[in-house]
mmCIF file of N, CA and C in Angstrom:
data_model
loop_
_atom_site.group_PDB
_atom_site.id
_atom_site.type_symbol
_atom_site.label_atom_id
_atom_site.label_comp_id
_atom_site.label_asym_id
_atom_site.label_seq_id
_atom_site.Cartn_x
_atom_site.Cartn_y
_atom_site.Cartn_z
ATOM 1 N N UNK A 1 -89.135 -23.244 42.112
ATOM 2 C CA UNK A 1 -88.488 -22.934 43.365
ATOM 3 C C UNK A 1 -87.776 -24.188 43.862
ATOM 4 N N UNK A 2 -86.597 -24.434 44.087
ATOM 5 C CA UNK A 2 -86.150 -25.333 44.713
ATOM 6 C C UNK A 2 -85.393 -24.923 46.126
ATOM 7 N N UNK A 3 -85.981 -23.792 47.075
ATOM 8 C CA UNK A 3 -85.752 -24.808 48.244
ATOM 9 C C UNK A 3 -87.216 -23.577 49.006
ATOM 10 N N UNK A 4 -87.476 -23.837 50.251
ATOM 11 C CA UNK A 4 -88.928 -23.363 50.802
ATOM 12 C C UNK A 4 -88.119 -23.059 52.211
ATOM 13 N N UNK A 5 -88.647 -22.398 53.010
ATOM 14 C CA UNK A 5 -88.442 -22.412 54.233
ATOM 15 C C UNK A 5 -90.103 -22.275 55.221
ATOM 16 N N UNK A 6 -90.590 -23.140 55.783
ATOM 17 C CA UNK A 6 -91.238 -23.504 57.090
ATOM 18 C C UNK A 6 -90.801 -23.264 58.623
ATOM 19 N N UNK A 7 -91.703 -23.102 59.431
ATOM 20 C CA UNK A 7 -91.689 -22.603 60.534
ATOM 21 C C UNK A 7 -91.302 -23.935 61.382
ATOM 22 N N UNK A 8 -92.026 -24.892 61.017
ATOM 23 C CA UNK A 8 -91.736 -26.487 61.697
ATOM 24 C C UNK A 8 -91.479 -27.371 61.371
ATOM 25 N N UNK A 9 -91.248 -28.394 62.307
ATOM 26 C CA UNK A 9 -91.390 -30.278 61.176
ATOM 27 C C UNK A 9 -92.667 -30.543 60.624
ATOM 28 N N UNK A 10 -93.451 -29.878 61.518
ATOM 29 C CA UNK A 10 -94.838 -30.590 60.625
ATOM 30 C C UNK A 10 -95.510 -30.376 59.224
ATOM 31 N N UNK A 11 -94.632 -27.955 59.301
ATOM 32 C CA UNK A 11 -95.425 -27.781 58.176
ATOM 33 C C UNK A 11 -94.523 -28.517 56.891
ATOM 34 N N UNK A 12 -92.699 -28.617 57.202
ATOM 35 C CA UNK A 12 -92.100 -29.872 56.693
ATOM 36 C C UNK A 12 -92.734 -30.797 56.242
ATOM 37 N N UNK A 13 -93.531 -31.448 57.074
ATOM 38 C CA UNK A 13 -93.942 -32.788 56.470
ATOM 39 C C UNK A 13 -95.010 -32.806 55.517
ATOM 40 N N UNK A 14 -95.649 -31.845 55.814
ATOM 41 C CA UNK A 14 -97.146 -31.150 54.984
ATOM 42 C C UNK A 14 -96.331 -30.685 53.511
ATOM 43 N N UNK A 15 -95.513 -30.161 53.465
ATOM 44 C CA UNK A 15 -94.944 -29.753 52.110
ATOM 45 C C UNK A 15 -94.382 -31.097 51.533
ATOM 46 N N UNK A 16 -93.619 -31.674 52.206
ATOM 47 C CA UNK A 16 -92.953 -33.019 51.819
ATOM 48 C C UNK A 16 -93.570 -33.831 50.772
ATOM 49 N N UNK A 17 -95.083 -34.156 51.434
ATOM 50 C CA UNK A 17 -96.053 -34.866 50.921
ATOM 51 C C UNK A 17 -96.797 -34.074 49.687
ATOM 52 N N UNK A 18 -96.432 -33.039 49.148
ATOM 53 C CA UNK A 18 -96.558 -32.143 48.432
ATOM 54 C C UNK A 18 -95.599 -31.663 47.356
ATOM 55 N N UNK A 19 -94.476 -32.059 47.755
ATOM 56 C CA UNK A 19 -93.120 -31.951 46.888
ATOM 57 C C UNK A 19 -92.303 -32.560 47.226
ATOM 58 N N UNK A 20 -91.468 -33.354 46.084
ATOM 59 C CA UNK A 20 -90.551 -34.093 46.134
ATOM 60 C C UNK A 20 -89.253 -33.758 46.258
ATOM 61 N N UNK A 21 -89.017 -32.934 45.932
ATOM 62 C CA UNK A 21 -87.516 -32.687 44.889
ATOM 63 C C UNK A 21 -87.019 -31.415 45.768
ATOM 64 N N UNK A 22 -87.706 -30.222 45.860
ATOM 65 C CA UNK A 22 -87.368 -29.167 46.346
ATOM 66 C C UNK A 22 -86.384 -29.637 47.999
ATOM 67 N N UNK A 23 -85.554 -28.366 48.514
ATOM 68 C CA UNK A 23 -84.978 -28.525 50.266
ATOM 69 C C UNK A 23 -86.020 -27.764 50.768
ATOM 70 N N UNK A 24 -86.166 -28.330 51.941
ATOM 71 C CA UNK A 24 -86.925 -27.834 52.837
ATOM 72 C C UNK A 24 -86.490 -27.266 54.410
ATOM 73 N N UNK A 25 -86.149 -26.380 54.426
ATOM 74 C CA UNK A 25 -85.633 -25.996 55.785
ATOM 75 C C UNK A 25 -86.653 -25.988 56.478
ATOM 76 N N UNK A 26 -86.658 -25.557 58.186
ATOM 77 C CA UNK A 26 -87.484 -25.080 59.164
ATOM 78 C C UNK A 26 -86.788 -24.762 59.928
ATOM 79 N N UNK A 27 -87.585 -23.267 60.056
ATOM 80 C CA UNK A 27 -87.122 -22.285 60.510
ATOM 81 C C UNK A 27 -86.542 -22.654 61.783
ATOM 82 N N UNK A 28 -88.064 -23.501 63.148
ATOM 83 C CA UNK A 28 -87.798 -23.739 64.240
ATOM 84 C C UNK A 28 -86.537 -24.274 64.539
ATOM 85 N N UNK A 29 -85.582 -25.254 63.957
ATOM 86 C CA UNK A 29 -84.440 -25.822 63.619
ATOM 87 C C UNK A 29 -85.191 -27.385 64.321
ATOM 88 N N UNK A 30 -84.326 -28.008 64.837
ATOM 89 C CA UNK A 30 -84.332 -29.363 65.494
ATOM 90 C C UNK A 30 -84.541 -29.624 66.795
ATOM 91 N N UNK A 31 -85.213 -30.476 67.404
ATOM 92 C CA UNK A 31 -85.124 -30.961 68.766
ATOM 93 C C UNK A 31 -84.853 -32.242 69.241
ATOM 94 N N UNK A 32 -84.300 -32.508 69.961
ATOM 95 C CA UNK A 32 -84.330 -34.548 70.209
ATOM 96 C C UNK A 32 -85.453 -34.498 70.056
ATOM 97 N N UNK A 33 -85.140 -36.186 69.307
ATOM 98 C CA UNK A 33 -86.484 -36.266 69.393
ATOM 99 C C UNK A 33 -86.944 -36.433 67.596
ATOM 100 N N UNK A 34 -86.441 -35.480 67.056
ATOM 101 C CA UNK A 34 -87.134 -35.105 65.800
ATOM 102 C C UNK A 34 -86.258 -35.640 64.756
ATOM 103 N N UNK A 35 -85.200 -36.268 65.312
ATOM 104 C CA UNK A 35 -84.268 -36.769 64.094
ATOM 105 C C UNK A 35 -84.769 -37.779 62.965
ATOM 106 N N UNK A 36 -85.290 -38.598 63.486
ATOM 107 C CA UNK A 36 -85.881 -39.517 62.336
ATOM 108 C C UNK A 36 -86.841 -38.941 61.764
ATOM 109 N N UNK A 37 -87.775 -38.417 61.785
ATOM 110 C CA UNK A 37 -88.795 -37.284 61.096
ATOM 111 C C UNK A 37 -87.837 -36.640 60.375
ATOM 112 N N UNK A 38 -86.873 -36.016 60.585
ATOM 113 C CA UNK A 38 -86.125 -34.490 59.809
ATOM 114 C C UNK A 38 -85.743 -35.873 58.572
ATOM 115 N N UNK A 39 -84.830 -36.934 59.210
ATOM 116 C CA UNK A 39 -84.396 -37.679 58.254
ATOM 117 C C UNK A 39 -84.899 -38.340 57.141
ATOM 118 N N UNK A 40 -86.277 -38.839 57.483
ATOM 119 C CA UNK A 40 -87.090 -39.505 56.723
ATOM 120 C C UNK A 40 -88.040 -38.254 55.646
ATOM 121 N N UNK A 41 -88.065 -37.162 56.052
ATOM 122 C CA UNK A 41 -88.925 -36.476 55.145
ATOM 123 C C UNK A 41 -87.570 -35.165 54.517
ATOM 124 N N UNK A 42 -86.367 -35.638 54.433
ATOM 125 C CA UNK A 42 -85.815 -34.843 54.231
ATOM 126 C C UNK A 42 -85.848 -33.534 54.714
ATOM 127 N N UNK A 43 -85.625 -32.847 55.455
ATOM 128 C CA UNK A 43 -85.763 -31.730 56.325
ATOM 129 C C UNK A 43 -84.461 -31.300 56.485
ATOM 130 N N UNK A 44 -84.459 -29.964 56.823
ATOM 131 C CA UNK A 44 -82.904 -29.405 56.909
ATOM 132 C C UNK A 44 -83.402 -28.307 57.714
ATOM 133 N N UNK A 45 -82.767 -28.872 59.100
ATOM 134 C CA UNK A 45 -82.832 -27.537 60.307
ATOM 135 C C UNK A 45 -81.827 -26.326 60.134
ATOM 136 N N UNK A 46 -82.998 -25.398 60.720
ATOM 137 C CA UNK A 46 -82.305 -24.228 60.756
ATOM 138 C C UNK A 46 -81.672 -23.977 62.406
ATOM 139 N N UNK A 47 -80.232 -24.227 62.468
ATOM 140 C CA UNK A 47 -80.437 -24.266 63.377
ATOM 141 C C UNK A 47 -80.090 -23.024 64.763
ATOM 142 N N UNK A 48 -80.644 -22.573 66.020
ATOM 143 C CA UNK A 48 -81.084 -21.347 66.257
ATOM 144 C C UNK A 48 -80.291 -21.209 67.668
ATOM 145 N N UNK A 49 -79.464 -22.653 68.296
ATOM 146 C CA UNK A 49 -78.827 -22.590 69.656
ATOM 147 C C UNK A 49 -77.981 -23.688 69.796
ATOM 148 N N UNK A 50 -76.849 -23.252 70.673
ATOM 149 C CA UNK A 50 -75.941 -24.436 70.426
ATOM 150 C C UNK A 50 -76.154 -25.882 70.613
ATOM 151 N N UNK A 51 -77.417 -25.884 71.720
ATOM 152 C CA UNK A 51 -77.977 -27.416 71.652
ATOM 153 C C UNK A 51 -78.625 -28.092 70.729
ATOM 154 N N UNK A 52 -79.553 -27.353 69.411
ATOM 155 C CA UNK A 52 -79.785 -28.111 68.344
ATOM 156 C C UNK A 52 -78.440 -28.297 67.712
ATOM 157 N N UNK A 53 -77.636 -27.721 67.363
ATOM 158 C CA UNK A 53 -76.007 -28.227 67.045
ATOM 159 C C UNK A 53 -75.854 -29.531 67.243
ATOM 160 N N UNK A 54 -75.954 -29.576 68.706
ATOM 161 C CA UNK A 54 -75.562 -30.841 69.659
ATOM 162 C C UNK A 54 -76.145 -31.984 69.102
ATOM 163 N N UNK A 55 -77.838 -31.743 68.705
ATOM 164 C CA UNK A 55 -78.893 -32.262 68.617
ATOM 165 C C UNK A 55 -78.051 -33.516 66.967
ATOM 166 N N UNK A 56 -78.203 -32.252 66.248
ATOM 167 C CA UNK A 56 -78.067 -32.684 64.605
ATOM 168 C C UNK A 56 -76.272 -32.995 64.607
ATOM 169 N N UNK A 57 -75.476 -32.767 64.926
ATOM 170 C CA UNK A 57 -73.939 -33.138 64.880
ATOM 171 C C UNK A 57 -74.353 -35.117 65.530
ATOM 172 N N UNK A 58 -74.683 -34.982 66.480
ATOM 173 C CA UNK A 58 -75.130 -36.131 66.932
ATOM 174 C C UNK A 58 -75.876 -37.364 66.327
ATOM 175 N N UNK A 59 -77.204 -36.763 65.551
ATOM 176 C CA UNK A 59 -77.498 -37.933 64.641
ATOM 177 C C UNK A 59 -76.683 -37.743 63.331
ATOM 178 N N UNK A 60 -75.795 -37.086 62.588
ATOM 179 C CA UNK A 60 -75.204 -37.487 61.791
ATOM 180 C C UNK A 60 -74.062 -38.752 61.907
ATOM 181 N N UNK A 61 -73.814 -38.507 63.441
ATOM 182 C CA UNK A 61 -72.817 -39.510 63.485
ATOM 183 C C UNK A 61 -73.678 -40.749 64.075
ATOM 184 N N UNK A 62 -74.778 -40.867 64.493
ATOM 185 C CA UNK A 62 -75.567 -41.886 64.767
ATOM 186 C C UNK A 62 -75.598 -42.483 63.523
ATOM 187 N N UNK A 63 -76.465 -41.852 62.596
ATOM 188 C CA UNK A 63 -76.471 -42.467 61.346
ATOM 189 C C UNK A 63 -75.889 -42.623 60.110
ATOM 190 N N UNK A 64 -74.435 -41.931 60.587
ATOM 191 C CA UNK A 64 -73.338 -41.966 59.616
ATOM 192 C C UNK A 64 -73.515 -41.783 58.397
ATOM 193 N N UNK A 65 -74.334 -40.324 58.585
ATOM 194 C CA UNK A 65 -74.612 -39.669 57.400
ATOM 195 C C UNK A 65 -74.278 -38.014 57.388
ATOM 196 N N UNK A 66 -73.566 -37.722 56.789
ATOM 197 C CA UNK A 66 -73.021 -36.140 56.516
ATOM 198 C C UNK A 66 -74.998 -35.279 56.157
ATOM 199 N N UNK A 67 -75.178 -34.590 56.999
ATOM 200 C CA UNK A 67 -76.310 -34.218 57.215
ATOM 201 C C UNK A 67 -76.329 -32.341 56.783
ATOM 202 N N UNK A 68 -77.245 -31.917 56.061
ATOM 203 C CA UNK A 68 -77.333 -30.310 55.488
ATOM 204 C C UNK A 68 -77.895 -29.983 57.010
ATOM 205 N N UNK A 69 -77.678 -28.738 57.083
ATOM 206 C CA UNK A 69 -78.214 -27.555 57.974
ATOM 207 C C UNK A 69 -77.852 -26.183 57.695
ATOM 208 N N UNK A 70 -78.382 -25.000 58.576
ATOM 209 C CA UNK A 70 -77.735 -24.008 58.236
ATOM 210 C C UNK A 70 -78.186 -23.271 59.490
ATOM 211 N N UNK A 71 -77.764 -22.123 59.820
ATOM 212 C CA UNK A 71 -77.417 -21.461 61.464
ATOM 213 C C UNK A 71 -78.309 -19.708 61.438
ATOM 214 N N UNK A 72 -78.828 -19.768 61.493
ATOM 215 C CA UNK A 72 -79.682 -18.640 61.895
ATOM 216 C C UNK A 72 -78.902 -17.749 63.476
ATOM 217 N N UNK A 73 -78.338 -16.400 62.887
ATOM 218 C CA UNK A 73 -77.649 -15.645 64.225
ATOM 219 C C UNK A 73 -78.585 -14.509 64.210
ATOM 220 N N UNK A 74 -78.785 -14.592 65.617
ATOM 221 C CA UNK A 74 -79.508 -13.199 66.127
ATOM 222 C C UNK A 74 -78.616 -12.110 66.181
ATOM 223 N N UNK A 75 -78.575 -11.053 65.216
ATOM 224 C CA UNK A 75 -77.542 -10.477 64.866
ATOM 225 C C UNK A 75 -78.501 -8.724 65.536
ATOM 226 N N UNK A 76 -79.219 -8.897 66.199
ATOM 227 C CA UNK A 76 -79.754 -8.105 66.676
ATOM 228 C C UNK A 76 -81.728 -7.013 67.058
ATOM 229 N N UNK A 77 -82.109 -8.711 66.449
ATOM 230 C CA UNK A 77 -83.612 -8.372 66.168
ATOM 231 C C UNK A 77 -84.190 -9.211 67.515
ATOM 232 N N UNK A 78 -83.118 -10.558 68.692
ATOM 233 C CA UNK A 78 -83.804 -10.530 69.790
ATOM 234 C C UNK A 78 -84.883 -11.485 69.843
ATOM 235 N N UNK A 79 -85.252 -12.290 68.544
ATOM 236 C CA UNK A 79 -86.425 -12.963 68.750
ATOM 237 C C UNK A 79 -86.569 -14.439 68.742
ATOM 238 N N UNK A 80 -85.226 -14.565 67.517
ATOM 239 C CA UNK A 80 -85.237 -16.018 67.554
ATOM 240 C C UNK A 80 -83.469 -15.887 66.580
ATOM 241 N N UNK A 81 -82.822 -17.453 66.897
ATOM 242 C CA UNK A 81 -80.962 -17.355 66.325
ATOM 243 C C UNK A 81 -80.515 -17.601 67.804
ATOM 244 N N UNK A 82 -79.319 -18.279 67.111
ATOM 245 C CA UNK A 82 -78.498 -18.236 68.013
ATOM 246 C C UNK A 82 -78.115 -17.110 68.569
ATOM 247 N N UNK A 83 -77.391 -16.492 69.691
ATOM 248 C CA UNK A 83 -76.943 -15.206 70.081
ATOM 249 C C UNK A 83 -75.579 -14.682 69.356
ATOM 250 N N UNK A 84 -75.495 -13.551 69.245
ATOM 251 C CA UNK A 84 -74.664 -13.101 68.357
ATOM 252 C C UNK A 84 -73.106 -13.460 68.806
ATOM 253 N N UNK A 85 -73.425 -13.661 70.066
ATOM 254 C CA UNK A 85 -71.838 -13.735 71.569
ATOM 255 C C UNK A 85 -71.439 -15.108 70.944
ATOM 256 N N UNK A 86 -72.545 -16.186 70.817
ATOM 257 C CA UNK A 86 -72.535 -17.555 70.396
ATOM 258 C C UNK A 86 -71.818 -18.096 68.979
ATOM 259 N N UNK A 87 -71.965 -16.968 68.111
ATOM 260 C CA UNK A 87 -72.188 -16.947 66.798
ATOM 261 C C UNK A 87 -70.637 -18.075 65.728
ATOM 262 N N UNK A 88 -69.698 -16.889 66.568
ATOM 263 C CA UNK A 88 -68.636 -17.533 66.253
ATOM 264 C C UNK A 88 -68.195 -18.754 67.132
ATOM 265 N N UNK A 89 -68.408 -19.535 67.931
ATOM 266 C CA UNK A 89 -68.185 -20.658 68.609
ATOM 267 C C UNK A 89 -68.858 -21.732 67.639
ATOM 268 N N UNK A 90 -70.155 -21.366 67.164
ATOM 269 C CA UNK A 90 -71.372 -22.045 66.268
ATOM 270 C C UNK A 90 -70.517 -22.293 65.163
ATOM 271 N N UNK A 91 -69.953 -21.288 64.628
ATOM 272 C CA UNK A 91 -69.081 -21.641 63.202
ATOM 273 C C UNK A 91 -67.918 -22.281 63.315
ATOM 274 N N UNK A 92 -67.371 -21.913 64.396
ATOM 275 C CA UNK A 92 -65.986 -22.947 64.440
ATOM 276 C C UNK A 92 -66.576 -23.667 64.050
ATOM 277 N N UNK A 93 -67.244 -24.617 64.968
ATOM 278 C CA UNK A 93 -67.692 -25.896 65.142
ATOM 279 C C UNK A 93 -68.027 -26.259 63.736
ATOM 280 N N UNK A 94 -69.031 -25.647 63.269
ATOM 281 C CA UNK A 94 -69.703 -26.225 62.116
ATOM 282 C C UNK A 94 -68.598 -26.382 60.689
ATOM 283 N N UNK A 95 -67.534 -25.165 60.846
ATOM 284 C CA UNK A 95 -66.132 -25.429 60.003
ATOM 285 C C UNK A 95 -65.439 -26.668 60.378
ATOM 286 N N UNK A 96 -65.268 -27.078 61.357
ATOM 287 C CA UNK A 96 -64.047 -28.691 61.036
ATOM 288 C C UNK A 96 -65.435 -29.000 61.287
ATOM 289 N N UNK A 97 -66.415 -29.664 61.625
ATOM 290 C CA UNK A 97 -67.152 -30.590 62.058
ATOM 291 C C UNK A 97 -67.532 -31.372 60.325
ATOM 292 N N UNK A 98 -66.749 -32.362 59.964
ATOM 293 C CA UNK A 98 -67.039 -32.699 58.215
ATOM 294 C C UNK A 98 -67.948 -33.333 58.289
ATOM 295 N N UNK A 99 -69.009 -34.348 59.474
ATOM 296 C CA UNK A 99 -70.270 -34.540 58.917
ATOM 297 C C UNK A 99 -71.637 -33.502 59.053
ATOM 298 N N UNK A 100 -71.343 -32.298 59.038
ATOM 299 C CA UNK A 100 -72.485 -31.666 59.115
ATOM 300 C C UNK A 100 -71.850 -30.686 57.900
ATOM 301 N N UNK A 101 -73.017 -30.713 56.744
ATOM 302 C CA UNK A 101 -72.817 -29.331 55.580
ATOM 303 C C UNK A 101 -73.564 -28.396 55.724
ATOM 304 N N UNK A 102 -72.578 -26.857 55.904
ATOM 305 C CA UNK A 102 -74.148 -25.992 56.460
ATOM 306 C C UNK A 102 -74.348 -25.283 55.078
ATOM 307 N N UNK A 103 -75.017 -25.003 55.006
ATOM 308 C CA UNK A 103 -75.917 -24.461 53.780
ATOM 309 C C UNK A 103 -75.832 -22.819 53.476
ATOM 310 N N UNK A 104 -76.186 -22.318 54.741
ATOM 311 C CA UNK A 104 -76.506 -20.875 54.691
ATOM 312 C C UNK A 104 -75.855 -20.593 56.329
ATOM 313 N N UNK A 105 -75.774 -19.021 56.126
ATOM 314 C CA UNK A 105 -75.862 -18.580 57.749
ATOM 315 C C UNK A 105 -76.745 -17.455 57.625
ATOM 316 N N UNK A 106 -77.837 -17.282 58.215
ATOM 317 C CA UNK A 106 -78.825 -16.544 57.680
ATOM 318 C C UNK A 106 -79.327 -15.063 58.864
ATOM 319 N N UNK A 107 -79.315 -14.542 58.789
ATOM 320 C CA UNK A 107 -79.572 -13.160 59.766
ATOM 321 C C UNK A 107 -81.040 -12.336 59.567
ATOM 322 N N UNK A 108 -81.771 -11.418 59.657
ATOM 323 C CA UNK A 108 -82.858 -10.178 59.382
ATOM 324 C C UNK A 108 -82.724 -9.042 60.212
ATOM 325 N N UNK A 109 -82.694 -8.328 59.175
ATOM 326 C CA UNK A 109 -83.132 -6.790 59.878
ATOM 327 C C UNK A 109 -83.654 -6.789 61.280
ATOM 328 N N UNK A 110 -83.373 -6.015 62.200
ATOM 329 C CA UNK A 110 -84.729 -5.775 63.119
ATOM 330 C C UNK A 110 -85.253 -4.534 63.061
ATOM 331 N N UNK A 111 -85.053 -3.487 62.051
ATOM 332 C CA UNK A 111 -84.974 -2.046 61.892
ATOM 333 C C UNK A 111 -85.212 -1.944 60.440
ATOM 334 N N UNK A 112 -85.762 -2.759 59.320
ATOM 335 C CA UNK A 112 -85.948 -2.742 58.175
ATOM 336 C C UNK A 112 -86.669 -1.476 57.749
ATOM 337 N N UNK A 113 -87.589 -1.385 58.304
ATOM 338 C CA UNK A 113 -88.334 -0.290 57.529
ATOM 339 C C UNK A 113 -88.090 1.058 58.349
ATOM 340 N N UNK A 114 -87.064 0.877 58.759
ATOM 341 C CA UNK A 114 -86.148 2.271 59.411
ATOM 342 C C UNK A 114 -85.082 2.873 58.540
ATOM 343 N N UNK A 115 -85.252 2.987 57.054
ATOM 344 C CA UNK A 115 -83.521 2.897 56.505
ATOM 345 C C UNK A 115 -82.424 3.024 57.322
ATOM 346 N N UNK A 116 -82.852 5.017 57.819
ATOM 347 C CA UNK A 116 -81.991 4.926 58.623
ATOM 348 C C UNK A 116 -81.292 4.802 59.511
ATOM 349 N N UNK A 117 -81.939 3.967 60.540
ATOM 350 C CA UNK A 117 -81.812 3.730 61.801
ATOM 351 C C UNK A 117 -80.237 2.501 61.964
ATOM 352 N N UNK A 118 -79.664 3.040 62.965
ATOM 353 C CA UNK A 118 -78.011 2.867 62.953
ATOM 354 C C UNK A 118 -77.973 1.537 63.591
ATOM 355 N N UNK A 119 -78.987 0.439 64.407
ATOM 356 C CA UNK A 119 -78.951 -0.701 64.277
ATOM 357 C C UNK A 119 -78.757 -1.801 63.018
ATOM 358 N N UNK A 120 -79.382 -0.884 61.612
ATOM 359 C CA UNK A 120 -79.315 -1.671 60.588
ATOM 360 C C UNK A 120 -77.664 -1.857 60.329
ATOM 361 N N UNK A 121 -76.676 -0.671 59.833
ATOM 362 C CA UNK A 121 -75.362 -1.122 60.144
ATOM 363 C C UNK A 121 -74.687 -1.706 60.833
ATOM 364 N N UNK A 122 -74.779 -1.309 62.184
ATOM 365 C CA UNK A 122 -74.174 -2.518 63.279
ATOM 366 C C UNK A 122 -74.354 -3.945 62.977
ATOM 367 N N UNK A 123 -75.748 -4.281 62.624
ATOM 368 C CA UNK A 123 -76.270 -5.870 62.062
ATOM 369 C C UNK A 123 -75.074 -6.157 60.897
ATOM 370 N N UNK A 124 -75.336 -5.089 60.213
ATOM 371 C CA UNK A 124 -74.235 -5.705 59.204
ATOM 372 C C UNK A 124 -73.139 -5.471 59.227
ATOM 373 N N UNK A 125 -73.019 -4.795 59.650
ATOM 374 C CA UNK A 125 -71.316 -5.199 60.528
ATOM 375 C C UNK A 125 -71.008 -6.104 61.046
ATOM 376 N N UNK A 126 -71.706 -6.187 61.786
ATOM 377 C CA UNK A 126 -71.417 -7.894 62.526
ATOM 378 C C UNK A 126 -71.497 -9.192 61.417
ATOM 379 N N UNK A 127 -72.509 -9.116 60.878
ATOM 380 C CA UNK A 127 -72.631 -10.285 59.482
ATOM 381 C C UNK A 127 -71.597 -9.932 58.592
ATOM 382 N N UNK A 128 -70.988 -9.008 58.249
ATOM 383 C CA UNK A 128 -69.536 -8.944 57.315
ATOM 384 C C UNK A 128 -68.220 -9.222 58.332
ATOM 385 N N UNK A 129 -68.275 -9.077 59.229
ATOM 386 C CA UNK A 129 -67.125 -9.675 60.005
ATOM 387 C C UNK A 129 -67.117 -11.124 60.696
ATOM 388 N N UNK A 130 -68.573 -11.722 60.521
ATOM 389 C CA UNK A 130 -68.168 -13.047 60.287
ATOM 390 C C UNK A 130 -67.931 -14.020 58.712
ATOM 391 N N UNK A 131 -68.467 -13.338 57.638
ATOM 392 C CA UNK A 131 -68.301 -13.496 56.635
ATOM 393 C C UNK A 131 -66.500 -13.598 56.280
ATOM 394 N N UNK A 132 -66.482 -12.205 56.592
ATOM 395 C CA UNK A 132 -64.917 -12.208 56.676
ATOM 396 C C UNK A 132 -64.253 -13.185 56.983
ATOM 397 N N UNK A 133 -64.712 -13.862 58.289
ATOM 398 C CA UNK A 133 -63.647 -14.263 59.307
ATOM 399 C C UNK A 133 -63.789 -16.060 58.711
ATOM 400 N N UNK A 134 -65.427 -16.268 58.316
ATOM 401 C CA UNK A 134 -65.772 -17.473 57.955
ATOM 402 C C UNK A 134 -66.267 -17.153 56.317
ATOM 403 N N UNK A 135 -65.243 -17.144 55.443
ATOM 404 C CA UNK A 135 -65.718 -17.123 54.073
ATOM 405 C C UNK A 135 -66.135 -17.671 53.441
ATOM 406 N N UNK A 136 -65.809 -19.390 53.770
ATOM 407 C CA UNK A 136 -66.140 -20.176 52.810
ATOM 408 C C UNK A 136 -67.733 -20.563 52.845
ATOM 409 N N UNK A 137 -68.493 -20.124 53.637
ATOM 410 C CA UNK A 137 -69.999 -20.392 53.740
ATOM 411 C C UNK A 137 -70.504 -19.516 53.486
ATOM 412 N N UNK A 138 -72.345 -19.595 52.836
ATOM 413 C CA UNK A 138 -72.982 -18.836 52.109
ATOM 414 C C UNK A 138 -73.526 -18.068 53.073
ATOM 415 N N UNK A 139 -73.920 -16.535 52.712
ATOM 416 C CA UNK A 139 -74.410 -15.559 54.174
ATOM 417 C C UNK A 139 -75.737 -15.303 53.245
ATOM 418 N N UNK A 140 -77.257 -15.295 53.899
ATOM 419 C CA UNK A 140 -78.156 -14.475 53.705
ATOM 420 C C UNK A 140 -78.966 -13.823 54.563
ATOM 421 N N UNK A 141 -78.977 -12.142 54.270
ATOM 422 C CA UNK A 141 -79.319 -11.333 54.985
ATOM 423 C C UNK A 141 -80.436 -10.612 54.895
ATOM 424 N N UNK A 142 -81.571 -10.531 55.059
ATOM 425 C CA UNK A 142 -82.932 -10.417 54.871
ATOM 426 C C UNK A 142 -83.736 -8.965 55.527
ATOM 427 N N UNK A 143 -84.375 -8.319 54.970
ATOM 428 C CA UNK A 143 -85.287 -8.029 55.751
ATOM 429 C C UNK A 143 -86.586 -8.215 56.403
#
């Protein structure tokens, strides 16, 4: 497996010390505060509101280092992501912004084990029309 996804920095750091080589996202994304931790144990926020943006755009240019992340949109499950209203402002940004590489833009069901329940299309509707609109980045869509 080369990459894991975690809920925090800590369980981050707990895997870290456990594996070398693999990426390690978390889920929670970033907070001030947490930059030298994310940096030093290699960590790659997921990130869930425009202020971790703020957060991680910021120490890349602190430490003048082109920094991985990737953007989690609440595309209609309500629990955690950026807001869907947000979504495309998030990508501008993260499109010209050249020291931040985002990785993924990542979404979930909130109606998975509904096949047919007509929230599941709308979700993906919305995730193919930013795909569309933002192609050159990787989309994963989960249940």
């Amino acid at each position: 497996c080369k990459e894991f996804y975690v809920a925090n920095m800590n369980e981050g750091i707990a895997l870290r010390n456990l594996l070398n080589e693999p990426d390690i996202y978390v889920l929670n994304g970033i907070e001030a505060g947490q930059e030298k931790g994310f940096l030093k144990e290699r960590l790659i926020p997921v990130i869930n509101n425009l202020h971790q943006l703020e957060v991680w755009a910021h120490a890349s240019k602190k430490y003048r280092k082109k920094l991985k992340c990737s953007l989690h949109v609440d595309s209609g499950m309500t629990r955690t992501g950026i807001d869907c209203h947000l979504a495309d402002e998030a990508l501008s940004s993260l499109s010209k912004n050249k020291s931040l590489e985002l990785c993924y833009v990542l979404s979930h069901l909130a109606c998975a084990d509904d096949v047919g329940n007509t929230k599941n299309k709308c979700q993906l509707d919305f995730m193919n029309s930013l795909k569309k609109k933002y192609p050159k980045f990787k989309y994963s869509f989960s249940d």
